[in-house]
PDB file of C-alpha atoms and ligand atoms in Angstrom:
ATOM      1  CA  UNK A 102     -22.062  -2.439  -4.918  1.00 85.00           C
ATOM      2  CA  UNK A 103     -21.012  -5.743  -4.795  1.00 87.00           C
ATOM      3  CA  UNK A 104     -17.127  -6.639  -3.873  1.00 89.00           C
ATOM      4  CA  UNK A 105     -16.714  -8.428  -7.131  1.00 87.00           C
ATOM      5  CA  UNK A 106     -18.254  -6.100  -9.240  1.00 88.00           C
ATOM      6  CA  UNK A 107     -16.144  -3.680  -7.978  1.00 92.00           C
ATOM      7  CA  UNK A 108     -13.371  -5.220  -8.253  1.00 90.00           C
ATOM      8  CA  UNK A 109     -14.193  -6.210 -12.063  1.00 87.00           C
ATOM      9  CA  UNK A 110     -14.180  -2.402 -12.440  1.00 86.00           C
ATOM     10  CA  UNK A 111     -10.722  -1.968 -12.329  1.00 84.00           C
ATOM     11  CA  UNK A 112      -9.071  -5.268 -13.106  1.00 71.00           C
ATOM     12  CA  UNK A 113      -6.774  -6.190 -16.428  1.00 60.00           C
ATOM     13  CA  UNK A 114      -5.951  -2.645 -15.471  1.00 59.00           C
ATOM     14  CA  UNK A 115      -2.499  -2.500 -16.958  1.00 53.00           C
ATOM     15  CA  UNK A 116       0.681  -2.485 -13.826  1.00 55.00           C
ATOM     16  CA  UNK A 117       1.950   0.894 -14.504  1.00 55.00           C
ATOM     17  CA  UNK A 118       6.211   0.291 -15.272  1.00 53.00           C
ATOM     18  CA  UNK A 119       7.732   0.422 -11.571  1.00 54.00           C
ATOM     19  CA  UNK A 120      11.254   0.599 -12.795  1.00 53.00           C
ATOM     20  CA  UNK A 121      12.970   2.777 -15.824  1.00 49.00           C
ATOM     21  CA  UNK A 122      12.343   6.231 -14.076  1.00 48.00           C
ATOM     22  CA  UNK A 123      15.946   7.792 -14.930  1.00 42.00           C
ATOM     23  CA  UNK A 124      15.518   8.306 -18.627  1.00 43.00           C
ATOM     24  CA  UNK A 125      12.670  10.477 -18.653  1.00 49.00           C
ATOM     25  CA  UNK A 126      10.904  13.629 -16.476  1.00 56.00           C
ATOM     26  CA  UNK A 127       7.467  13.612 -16.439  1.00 65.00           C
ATOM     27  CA  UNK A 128       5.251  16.978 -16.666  1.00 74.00           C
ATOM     28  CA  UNK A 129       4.697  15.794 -13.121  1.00 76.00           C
ATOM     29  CA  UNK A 130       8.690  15.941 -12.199  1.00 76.00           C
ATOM     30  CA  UNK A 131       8.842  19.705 -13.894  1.00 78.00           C
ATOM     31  CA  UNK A 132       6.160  20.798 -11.462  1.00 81.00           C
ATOM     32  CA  UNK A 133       7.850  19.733  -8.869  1.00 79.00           C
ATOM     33  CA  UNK A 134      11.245  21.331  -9.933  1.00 78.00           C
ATOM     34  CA  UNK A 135       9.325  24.170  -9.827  1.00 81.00           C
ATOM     35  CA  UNK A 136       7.036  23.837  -6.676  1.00 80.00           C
ATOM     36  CA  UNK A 137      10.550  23.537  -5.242  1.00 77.00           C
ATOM     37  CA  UNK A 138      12.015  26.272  -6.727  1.00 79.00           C
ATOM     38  CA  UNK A 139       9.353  28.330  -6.028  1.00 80.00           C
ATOM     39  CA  UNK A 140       8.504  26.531  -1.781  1.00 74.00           C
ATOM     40  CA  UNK A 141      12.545  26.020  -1.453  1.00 75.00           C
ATOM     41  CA  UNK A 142      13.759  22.209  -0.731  1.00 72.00           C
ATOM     42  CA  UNK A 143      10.460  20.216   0.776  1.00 74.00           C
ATOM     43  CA  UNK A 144      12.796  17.816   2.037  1.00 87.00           C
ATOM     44  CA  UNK A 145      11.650  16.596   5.854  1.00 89.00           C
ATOM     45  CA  UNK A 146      13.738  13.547   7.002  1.00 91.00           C
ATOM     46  CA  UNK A 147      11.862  11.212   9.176  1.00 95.00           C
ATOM     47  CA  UNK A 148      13.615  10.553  12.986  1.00 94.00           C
ATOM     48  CA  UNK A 149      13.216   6.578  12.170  1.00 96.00           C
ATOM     49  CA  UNK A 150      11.999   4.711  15.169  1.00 97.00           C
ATOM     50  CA  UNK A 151      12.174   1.372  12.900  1.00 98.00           C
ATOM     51  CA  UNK A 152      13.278  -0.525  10.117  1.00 98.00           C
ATOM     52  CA  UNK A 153       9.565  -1.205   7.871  1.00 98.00           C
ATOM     53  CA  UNK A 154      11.153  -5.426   7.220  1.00 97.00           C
ATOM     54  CA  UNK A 155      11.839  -5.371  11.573  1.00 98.00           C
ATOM     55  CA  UNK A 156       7.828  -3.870  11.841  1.00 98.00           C
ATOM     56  CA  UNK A 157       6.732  -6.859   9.660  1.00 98.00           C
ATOM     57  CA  UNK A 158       9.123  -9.262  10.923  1.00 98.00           C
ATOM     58  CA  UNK A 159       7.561  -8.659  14.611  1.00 98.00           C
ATOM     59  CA  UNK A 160       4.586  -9.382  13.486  1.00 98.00           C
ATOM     60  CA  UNK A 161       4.800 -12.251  11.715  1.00 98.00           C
ATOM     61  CA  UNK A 162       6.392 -13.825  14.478  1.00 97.00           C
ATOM     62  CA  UNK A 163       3.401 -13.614  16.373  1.00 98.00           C
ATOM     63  CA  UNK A 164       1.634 -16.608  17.404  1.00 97.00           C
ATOM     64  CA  UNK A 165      -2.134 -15.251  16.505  1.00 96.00           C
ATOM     65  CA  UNK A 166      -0.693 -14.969  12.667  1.00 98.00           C
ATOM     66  CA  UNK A 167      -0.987 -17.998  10.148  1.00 97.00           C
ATOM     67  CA  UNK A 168      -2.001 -16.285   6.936  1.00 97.00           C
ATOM     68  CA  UNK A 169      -0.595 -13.095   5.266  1.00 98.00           C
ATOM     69  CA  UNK A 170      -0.987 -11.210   2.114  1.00 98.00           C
ATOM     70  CA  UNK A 171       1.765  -8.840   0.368  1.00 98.00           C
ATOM     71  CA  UNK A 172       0.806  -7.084  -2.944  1.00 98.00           C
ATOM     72  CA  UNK A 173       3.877  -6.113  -4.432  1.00 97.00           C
ATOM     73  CA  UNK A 174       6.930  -8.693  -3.962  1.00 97.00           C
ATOM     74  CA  UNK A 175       9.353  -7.555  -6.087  1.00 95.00           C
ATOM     75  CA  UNK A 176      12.445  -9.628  -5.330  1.00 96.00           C
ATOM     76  CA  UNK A 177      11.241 -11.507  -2.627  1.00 97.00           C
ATOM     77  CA  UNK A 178      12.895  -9.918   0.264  1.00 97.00           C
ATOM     78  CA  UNK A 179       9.747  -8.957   2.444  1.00 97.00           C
ATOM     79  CA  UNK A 180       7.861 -12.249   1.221  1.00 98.00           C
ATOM     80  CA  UNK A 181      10.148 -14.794   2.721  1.00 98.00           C
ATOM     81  CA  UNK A 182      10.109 -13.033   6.218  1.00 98.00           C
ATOM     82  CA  UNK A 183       6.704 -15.298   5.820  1.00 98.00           C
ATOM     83  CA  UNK A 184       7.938 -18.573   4.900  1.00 97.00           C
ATOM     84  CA  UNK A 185       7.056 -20.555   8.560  1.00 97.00           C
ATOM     85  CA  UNK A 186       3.755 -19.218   8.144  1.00 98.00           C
ATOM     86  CA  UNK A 187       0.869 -21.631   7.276  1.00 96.00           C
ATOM     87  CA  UNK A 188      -0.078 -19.197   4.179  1.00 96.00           C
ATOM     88  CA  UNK A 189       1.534 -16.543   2.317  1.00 98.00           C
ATOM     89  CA  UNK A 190       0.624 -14.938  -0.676  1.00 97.00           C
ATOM     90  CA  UNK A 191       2.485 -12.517  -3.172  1.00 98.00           C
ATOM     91  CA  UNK A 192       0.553 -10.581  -5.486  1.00 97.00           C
ATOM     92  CA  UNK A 193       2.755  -9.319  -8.171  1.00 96.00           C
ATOM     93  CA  UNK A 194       2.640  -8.582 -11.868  1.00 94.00           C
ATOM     94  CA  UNK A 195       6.015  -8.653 -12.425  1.00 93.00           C
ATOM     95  CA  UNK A 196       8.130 -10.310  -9.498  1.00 95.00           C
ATOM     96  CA  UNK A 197      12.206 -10.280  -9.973  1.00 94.00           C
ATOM     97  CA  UNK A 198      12.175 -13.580  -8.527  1.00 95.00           C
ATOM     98  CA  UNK A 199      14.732 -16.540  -8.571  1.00 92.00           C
ATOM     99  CA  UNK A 200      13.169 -19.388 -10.550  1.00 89.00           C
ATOM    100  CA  UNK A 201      11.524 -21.512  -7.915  1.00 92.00           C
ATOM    101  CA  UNK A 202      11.975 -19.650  -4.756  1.00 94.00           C
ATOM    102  CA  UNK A 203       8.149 -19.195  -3.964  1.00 97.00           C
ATOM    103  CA  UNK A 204       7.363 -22.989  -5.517  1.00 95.00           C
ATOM    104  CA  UNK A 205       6.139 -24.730  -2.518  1.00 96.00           C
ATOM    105  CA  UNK A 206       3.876 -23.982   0.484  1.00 95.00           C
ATOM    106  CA  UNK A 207       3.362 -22.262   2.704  1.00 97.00           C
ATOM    107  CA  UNK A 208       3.751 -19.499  -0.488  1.00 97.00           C
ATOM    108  CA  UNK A 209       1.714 -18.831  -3.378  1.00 96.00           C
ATOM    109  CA  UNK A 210       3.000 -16.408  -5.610  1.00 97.00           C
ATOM    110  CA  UNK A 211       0.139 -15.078  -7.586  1.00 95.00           C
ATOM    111  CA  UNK A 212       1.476 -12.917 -11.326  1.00 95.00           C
ATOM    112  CA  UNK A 213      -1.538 -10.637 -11.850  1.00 94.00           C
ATOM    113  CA  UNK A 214      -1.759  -6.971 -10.889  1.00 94.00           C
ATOM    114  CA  UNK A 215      -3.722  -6.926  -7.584  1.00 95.00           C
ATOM    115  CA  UNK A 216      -7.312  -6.193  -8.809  1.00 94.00           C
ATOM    116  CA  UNK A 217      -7.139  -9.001 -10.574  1.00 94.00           C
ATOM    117  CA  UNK A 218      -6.256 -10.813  -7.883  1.00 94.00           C
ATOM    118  CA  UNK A 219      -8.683  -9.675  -5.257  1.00 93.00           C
ATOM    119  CA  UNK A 220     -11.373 -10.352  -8.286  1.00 91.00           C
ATOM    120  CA  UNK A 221     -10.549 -13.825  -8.445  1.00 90.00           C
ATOM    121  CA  UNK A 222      -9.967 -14.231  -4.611  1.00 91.00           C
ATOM    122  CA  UNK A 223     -13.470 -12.851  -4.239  1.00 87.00           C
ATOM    123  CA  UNK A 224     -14.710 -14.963  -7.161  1.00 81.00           C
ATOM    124  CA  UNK A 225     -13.719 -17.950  -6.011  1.00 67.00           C
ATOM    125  CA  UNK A 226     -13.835 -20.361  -3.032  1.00 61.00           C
ATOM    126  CA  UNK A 227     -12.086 -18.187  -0.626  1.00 54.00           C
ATOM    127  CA  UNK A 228     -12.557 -20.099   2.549  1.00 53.00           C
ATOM    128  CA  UNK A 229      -8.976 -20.945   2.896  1.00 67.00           C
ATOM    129  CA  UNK A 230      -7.739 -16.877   2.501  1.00 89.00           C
ATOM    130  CA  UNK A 231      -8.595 -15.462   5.880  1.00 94.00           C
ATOM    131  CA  UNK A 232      -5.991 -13.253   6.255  1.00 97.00           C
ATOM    132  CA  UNK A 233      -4.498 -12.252   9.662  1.00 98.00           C
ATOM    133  CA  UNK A 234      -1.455  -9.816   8.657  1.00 98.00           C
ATOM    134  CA  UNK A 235      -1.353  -7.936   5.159  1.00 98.00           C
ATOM    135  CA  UNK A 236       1.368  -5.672   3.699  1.00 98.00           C
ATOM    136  CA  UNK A 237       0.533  -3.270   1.052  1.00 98.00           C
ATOM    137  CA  UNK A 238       3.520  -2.531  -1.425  1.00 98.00           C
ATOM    138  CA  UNK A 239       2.477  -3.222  -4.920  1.00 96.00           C
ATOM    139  CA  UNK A 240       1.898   0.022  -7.459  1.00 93.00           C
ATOM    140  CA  UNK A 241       2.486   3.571  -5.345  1.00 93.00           C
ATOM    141  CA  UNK A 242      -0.417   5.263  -6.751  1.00 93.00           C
ATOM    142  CA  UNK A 243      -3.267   6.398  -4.095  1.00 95.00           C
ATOM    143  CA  UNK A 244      -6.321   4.743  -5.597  1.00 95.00           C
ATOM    144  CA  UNK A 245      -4.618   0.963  -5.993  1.00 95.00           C
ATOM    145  CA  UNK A 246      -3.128   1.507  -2.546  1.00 97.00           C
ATOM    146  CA  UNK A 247      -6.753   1.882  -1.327  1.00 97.00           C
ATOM    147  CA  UNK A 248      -8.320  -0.762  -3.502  1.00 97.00           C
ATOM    148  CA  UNK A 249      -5.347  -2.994  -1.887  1.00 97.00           C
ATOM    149  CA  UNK A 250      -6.523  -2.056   1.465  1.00 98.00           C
ATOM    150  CA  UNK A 251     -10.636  -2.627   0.189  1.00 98.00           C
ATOM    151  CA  UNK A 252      -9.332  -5.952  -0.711  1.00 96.00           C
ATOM    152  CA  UNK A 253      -7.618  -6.916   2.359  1.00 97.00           C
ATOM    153  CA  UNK A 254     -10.259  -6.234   4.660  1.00 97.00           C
ATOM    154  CA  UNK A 255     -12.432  -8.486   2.474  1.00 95.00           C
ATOM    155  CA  UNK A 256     -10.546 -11.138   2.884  1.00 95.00           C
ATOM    156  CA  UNK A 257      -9.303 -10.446   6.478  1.00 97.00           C
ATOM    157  CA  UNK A 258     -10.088 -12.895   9.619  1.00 97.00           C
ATOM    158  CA  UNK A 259     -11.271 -11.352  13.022  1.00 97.00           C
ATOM    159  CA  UNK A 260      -8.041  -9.411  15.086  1.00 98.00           C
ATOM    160  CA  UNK A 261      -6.243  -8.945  11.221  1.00 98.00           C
ATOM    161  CA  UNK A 262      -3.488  -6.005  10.590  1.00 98.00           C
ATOM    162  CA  UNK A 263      -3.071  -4.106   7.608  1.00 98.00           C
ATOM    163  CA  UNK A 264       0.554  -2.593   6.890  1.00 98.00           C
ATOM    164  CA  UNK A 265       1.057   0.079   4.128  1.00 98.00           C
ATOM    165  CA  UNK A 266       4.524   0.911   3.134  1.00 98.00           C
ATOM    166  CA  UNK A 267       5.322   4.450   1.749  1.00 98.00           C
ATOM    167  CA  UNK A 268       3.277   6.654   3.582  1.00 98.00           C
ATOM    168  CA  UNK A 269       5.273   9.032   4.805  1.00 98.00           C
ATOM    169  CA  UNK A 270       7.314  10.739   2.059  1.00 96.00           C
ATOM    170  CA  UNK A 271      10.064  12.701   3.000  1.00 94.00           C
ATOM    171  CA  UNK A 272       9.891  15.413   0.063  1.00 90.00           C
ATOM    172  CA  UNK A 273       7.199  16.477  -1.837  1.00 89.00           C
ATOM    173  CA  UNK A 274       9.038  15.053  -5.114  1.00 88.00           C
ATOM    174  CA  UNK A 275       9.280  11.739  -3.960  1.00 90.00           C
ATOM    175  CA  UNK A 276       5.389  11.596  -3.465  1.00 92.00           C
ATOM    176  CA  UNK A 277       4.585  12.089  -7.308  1.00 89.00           C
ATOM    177  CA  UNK A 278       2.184  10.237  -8.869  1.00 88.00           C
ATOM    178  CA  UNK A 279       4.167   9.589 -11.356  1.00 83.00           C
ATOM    179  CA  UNK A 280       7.915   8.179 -11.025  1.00 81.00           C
ATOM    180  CA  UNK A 281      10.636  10.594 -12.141  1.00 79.00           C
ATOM    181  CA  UNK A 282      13.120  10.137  -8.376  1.00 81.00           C
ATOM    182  CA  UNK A 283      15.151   6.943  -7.542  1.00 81.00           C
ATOM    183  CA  UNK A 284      13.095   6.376  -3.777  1.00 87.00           C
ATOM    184  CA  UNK A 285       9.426   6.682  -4.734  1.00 90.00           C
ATOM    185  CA  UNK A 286       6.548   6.995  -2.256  1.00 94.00           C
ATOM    186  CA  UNK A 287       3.890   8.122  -4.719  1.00 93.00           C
ATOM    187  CA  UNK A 288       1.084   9.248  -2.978  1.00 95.00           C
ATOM    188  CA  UNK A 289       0.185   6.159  -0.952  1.00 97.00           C
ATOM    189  CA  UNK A 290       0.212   8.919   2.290  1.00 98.00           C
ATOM    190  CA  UNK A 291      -3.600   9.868   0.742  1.00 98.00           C
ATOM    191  CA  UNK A 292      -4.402   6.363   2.210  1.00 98.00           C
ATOM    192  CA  UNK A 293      -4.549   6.619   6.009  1.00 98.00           C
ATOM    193  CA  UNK A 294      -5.346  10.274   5.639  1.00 98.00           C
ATOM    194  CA  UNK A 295      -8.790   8.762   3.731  1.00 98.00           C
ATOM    195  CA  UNK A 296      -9.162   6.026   6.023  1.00 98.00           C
ATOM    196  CA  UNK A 297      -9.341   8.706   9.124  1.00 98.00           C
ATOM    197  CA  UNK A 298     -11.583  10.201   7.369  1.00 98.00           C
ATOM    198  CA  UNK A 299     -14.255   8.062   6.004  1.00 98.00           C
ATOM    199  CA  UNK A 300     -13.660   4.921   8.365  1.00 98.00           C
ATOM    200  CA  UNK A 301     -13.469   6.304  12.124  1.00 98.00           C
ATOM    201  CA  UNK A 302     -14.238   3.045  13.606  1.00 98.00           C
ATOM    202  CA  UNK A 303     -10.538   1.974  12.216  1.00 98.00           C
ATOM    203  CA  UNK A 304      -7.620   2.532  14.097  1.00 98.00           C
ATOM    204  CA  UNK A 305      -4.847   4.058  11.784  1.00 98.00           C
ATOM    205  CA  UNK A 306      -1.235   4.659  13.223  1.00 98.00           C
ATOM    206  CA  UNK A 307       1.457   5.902  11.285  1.00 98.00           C
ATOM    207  CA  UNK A 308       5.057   4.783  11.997  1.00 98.00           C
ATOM    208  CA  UNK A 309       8.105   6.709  11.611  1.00 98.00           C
ATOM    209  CA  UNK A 310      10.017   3.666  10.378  1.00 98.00           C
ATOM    210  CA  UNK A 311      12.970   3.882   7.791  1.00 97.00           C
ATOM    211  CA  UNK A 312      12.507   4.669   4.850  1.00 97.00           C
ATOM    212  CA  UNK A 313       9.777   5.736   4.520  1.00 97.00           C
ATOM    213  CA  UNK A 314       7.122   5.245   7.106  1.00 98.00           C
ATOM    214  CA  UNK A 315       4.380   2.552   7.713  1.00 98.00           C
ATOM    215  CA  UNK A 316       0.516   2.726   8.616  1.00 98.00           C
ATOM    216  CA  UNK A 317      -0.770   0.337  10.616  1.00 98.00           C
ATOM    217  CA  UNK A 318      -4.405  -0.177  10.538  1.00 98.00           C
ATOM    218  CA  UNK A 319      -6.703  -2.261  12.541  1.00 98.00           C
ATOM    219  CA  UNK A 320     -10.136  -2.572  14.115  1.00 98.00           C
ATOM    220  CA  UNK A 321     -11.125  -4.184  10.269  1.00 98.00           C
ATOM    221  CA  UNK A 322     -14.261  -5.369   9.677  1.00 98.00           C
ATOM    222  CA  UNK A 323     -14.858  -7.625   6.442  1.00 95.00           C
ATOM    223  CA  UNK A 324     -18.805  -7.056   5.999  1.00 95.00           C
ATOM    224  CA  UNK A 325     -17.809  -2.874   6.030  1.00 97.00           C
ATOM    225  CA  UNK A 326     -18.723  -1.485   2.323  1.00 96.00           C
ATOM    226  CA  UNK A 327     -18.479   1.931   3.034  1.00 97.00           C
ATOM    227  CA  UNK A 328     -15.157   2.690   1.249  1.00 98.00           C
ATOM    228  CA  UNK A 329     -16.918   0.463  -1.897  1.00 97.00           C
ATOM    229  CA  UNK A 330     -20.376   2.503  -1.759  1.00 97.00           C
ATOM    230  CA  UNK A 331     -18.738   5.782  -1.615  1.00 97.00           C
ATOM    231  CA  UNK A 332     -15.110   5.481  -3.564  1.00 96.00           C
ATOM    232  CA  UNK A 333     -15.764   8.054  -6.203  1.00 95.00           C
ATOM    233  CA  UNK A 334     -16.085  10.455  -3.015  1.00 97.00           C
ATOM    234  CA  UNK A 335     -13.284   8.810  -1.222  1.00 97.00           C
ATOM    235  CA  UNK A 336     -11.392   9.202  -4.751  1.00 95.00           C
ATOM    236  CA  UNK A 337     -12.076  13.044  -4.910  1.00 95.00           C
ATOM    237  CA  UNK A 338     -11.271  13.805  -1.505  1.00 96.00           C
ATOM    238  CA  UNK A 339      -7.978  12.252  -1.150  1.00 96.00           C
ATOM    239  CA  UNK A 340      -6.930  13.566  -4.540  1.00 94.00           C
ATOM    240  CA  UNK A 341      -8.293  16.943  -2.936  1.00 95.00           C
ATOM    241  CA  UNK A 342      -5.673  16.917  -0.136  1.00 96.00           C
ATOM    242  CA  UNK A 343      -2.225  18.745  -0.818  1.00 92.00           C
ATOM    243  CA  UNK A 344       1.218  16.959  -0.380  1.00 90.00           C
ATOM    244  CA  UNK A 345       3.009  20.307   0.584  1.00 87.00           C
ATOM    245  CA  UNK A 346       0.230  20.698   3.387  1.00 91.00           C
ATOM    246  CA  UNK A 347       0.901  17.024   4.224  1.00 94.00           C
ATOM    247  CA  UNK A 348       4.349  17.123   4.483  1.00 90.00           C
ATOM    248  CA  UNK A 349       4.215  20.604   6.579  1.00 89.00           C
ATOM    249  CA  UNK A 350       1.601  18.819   8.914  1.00 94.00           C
ATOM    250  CA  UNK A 351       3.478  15.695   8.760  1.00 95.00           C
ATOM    251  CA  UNK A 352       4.725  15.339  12.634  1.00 96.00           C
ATOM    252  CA  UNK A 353       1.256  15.755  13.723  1.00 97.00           C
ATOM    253  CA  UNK A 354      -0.436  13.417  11.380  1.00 98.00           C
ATOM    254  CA  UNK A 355       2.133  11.009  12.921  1.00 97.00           C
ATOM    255  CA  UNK A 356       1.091  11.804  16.330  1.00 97.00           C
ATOM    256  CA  UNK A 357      -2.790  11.623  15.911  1.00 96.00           C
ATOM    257  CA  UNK A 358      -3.812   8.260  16.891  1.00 80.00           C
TER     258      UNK A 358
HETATM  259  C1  SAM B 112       8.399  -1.703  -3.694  1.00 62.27           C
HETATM  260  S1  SAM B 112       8.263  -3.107  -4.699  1.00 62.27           S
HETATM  261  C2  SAM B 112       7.861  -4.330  -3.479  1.00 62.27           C
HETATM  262  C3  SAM B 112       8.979  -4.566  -2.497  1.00 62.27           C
HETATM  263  C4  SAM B 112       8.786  -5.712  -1.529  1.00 62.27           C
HETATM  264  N1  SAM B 112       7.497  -5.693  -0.864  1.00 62.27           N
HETATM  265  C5  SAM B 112       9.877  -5.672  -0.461  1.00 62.27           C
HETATM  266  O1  SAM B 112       9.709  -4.995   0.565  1.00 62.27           O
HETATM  267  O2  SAM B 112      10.914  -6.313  -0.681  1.00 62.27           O
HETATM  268  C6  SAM B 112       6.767  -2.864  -5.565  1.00 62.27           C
HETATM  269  C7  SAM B 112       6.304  -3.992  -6.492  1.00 62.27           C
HETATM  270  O3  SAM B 112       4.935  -3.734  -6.827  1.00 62.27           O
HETATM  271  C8  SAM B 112       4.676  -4.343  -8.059  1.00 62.27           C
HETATM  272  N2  SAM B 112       3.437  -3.836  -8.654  1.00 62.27           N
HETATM  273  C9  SAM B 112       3.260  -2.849  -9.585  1.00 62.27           C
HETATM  274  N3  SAM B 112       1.964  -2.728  -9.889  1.00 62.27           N
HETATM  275  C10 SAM B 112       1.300  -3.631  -9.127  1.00 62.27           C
HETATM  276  C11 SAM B 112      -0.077  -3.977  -8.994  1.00 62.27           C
HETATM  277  N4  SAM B 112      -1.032  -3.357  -9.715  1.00 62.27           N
HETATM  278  N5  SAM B 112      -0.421  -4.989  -8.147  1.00 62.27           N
HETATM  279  C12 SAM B 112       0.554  -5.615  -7.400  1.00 62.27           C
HETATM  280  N6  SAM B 112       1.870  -5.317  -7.487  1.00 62.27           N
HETATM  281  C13 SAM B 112       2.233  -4.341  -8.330  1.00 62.27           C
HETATM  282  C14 SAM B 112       5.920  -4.030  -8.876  1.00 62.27           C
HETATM  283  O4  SAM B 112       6.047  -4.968  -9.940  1.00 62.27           O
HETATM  284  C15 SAM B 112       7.038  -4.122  -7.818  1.00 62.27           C
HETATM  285  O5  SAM B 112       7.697  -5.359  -7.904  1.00 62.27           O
END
């Protein structure tokens, strides 16, 4: 399938809420409750060998990147880590930022979920979007995460990193799909472990960096479709895998390189 097509698939998709979790429990948050009463506390700190904004910051101060792409900006705090780069982009639906803040170059702060975004990007003349560095921290739901990553490796230059954020929950609670605890991973950690799976030539690390862990993927190749041809299999098998297996494996997924 074509990258646009695919993209037109899912876009005007509605941003699911990201905030106003405390006044309700979702079916999903009673399951937990009682996953937990039934497995005991799932809660696994991580041992933190980093701070995620110190991972990104490092990078961004490298000479080889010009261009980078964040989906998910929120208030703005990751974002302006980028603002001597030549290009940086913030994909957001709903930013909390201060009027003005992301006016002028080198930022463009795009309002549109990120399908949308990647649909126009792809739609358009894209010749200035070669990205080298991309962070992945808009809606914390597996199948956007990967659609973010699809998107990024589209639109990635030769030598580019991809950064997700979230991937390593520290209780099975906080990796709901739906949002019932203050910190919320979601199930972004069905990411990498799909990527492993389906795209071997890719080189996927996972970070124990505070909070809550980053994968770092690279090796990306922007003419791959695989992940596009097959997604409805790439779907099912990462909503196959089990979070209380995930979190029990958890120190050895972060040690497989
Ligand atoms: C965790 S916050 C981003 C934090 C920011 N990157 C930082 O580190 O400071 C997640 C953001 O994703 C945004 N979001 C929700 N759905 C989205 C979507 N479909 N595409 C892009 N961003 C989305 C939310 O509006 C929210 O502001």
């Amino acid at each position: 399938m074509k990258p646009k097509k695919f993209f037109k698939k899912f876009g005007n998709t509605a941003a699911a809420p990201w905030s106003g979790f405390a006044n309700y429990v979702s079916r999903e948050g009673e399951l937990y409750a009682a996953l937990e009463e039934l497995y005991g506390d799932t809660h696994r700190p991580l041992k933190p060998v980093s701070i995620y904004k110190d991972e990104l910051y490092s990078r961004i101060q490298s000479p080889q990147v010009n261009s980078y792409l964040e989906t998910g900006v929120n208030k703005g705090e990751s974002l302006m880590i980028a603002k001597d780069l030549r290009l940086a982009i913030g994909v957001d639906p709903a930013p909390i930022v201060p009027p003005n803040t992301f006016d002028k170059a080198p930022f463009r702060l795009v309002k549109a979920n990120s399908d949308d975004f990647f649909l126009e990007a792809l739609s358009e003349d894209i010749s200035d979007i070669q990205l080298d560095l991309a962070f992945i921290d808009g809606l914390h739901v597996f199948e956007y995460a990967l659609r973010d990553f699809i998107g990024c490796e589209l639109l990635s230059a030769p030598g580019c990193e991809v950064l997700v954020h979230d991937v390593l929950p520290r209780r099975a609670s906080e990796a709901a799909r739906h949002r019932f605890t203050r910190s919320w991973t979601g199930d972004v950690w069905r990411v990498p472990m799909v990527l492993r799976h389906f795209r071997p030539d890719l080189k996927v690390r996972l970070i124990e960096s505070a909070p809550t862990g980053l994968a770092v993927i690279t090796g990306l190749d922007a003419s791959n479709k695989e992940l596009i041809d097959r997604y409805d299999e790439v779907v099912a098998y990462g909503l196959g895998l089990s979070v209380l297996d995930f979190m029990s494996a958890r120190d050895d997924h972060v040690a497989a390189v």
